[in-house]
Each structure stands twice: as C-alpha cells, then as structure tokens.
GROMACS .gro file of C-alpha atoms in nm:
model
  122
    1GLN     CA    1  -1.125  -0.440  -4.284
    2VAL     CA    2  -1.496  -0.486  -4.160
    3ARG     CA    3  -1.783  -0.324  -4.340
    4VAL     CA    4  -2.097  -0.284  -4.059
    5VAL     CA    5  -2.452  -0.193  -4.097
    6GLU     CA    6  -2.657  -0.112  -3.799
    7SER     CA    7  -3.060  -0.102  -3.751
    8GLY     CA    8  -3.314  -0.151  -3.465
    9GLY     CA    9  -3.360   0.250  -3.416
   10GLY     CA   10  -3.664   0.406  -3.387
   11LEU     CA   11  -3.905   0.622  -3.219
   12VAL     CA   12  -3.992   0.559  -2.839
   13GLN     CA   13  -4.102   0.719  -2.516
   14ALA     CA   14  -3.885   0.824  -2.251
   15GLY     CA   15  -3.844   0.451  -2.012
   16GLY     CA   16  -3.946   0.235  -2.271
   17SER     CA   17  -3.642  -0.020  -2.478
   18LEU     CA   18  -3.493  -0.056  -2.816
   19ARG     CA   19  -3.267  -0.287  -2.930
   20LEU     CA   20  -3.018  -0.169  -3.198
   21SER     CA   21  -2.826  -0.507  -3.429
   22CYS     CA   22  -2.472  -0.390  -3.626
   23ALA     CA   23  -2.387  -0.659  -3.876
   24ALA     CA   24  -2.005  -0.681  -3.962
   25SER     CA   25  -1.908  -0.820  -4.279
   26GLY     CA   26  -1.568  -0.909  -4.443
   27ARG     CA   27  -1.294  -1.009  -4.234
   28THR     CA   28  -1.270  -1.030  -3.817
   29PHE     CA   29  -1.051  -1.167  -3.607
   30SER     CA   30  -1.054  -1.320  -3.251
   31ASN     CA   31  -0.882  -0.989  -3.078
   32TYR     CA   32  -1.125  -0.726  -3.298
   33ALA     CA   33  -1.357  -0.454  -3.108
   34MET     CA   34  -1.706  -0.353  -3.193
   35GLY     CA   35  -1.835  -0.006  -3.036
   36TRP     CA   36  -2.134   0.189  -3.075
   37PHE     CA   37  -2.097   0.595  -3.080
   38ARG     CA   38  -2.368   0.827  -3.098
   39GLN     CA   39  -2.471   1.205  -3.191
   40ALA     CA   40  -2.723   1.439  -3.089
   41PRO     CA   41  -2.837   1.688  -3.285
   42GLY     CA   42  -2.556   2.005  -3.274
   43GLN     CA   43  -2.289   1.794  -3.077
   44GLU     CA   44  -1.969   1.596  -3.125
   45ARG     CA   45  -2.010   1.233  -3.209
   46GLY     CA   46  -1.902   1.042  -2.803
   47PHE     CA   47  -1.857   0.695  -2.696
   48VAL     CA   48  -2.207   0.468  -2.577
   49ALA     CA   49  -2.009   0.121  -2.529
   50ALA     CA   50  -1.761  -0.155  -2.718
   51ILE     CA   51  -1.734  -0.500  -2.653
   52ALA     CA   52  -1.430  -0.723  -2.718
   53TRP     CA   53  -1.458  -1.016  -2.922
   54ARG     CA   54  -1.222  -1.301  -2.780
   55SER     CA   55  -1.295  -1.164  -2.377
   56GLY     CA   56  -1.623  -1.011  -2.440
   57VAL     CA   57  -1.481  -0.780  -2.221
   58THR     CA   58  -1.720  -0.470  -2.259
   59ILE     CA   59  -1.697  -0.094  -2.167
   60TYR     CA   60  -1.966   0.183  -2.131
   61LEU     CA   61  -2.035   0.528  -2.101
   62ASP     CA   62  -2.099   0.617  -1.781
   63SER     CA   63  -2.432   0.756  -1.799
   64VAL     CA   64  -2.552   0.451  -1.999
   65LYS     CA   65  -2.464   0.211  -1.676
   66GLY     CA   66  -2.710   0.038  -1.606
   67ARG     CA   67  -2.984   0.073  -1.848
   68PHE     CA   68  -2.769   0.005  -2.205
   69THR     CA   69  -2.619  -0.379  -2.233
   70ILE     CA   70  -2.359  -0.427  -2.546
   71SER     CA   71  -2.396  -0.829  -2.647
   72ARG     CA   72  -2.209  -1.021  -2.949
   73ASP     CA   73  -2.311  -1.354  -3.173
   74ASP     CA   74  -1.964  -1.421  -3.277
   75ALA     CA   75  -2.109  -1.704  -3.545
   76ASN     CA   76  -2.292  -1.424  -3.676
   77ASN     CA   77  -2.105  -1.123  -3.628
   78THR     CA   78  -2.321  -0.921  -3.532
   79ILE     CA   79  -2.361  -0.666  -3.186
   80PHE     CA   80  -2.671  -0.557  -3.049
   81LEU     CA   81  -2.744  -0.285  -2.799
   82GLN     CA   82  -2.983  -0.328  -2.552
   83MET     CA   83  -3.153   0.029  -2.434
   84ASN     CA   84  -3.327  -0.032  -2.213
   85ARG     CA   85  -3.504   0.312  -1.936
   86LEU     CA   86  -3.460   0.533  -2.231
   87LYS     CA   87  -3.405   0.862  -2.183
   88PRO     CA   88  -3.506   1.183  -2.415
   89GLU     CA   89  -3.164   1.254  -2.370
   90ASP     CA   90  -3.059   0.951  -2.522
   91THR     CA   91  -3.187   1.076  -2.875
   92ALA     CA   92  -2.898   1.064  -3.113
   93ILE     CA   93  -2.785   0.902  -3.423
   94TYR     CA   94  -2.604   0.598  -3.297
   95TYR     CA   95  -2.356   0.461  -3.501
   96CYS     CA   96  -2.183   0.117  -3.507
   97ALA     CA   97  -1.758   0.135  -3.562
   98ALA     CA   98  -1.496  -0.178  -3.585
   99ALA     CA   99  -1.184  -0.156  -3.416
  100ASP     CA  100  -0.867  -0.370  -3.349
  101THR     CA  101  -0.877  -0.285  -3.021
  102LEU     CA  102  -1.121  -0.225  -2.724
  103SER     CA  103  -1.160   0.138  -2.714
  104SER     CA  104  -1.424   0.474  -2.633
  105LEU     CA  105  -1.200   0.693  -2.839
  106ALA     CA  106  -1.379   0.738  -3.217
  107ARG     CA  107  -1.006   0.776  -3.349
  108SER     CA  108  -0.956   0.436  -3.292
  109TYR     CA  109  -1.190   0.280  -3.506
  110GLU     CA  110  -1.200   0.240  -3.849
  111SER     CA  111  -1.488   0.086  -3.998
  112TRP     CA  112  -1.815   0.267  -3.956
  113GLY     CA  113  -2.198   0.229  -4.017
  114GLN     CA  114  -2.425   0.484  -4.160
  115GLY     CA  115  -2.644   0.546  -3.852
  116THR     CA  116  -2.983   0.463  -3.699
  117GLN     CA  117  -3.209   0.733  -3.567
  118VAL     CA  118  -3.300   0.711  -3.203
  119THR     CA  119  -3.583   0.928  -3.080
  120VAL     CA  120  -3.659   0.982  -2.792
  121SER     CA  121  -4.023   1.181  -2.632
  122SER     CA  122  -4.080   1.319  -2.279
   0.00000   0.00000   0.00000
C-alpha cells in the first residue's frame, strides 16, 4: 500500500490562502485515488476533497467548492490542496489519505498521514 506524509499547514488570517502537500511513497496504480479529510476540535473527521490518479476527476465537500482545489503531480506521487478565501470554520487538522477508489467515505481509505494543523483566525 501507499504511505502518505502531508505538510503545509499553518496559521493564516481569514481570507488568506494555504497550500497543503501530500507526498506518497510505495507502489501506486493508475486507478488509485488520494483524498483530504479534516477534523475540527471536538468533531469527527470529515471529507474535504479527493482526486483519481488516472482521470484527474475530483470531488469536493460542498462548503469548499470554489475555494479549494485538489490537484496531483503524477511524476512525484504528490497531491496538493490549494485553499483560498479561508474561513475560521476551516480550522482543523487536515489529513491526507490513499484509496484504490475515488470516494468521499473515510472507510474507503487504507493509508493515512499524520495530519497538519490549519488555523484560520478572524
């Protein structure tokens, strides 16, 4: 399976931007998918965005559509989450994960990163 390590979190003011990166290692296949999830304090981990390796098809949480963009660098087995117009409610630990299918369900993902903190101040 794939191992993933995410980075790029930090503290930003509302309206600002951050780009998260997730580097994957181990064998990957063209039909694999990568996704981003987040967990706010006191809440369950929830889906943010995902991308299919072969097709580049993306899916998003409705509340981040138009603000967040997930993309991939196939040559480097890396995905990114470009986050623009950040809001305080985006504050969470963001996790990268790998799956063999494109999905918004956490149970579809077998490999998880350690998480990176994103804090958006008012």
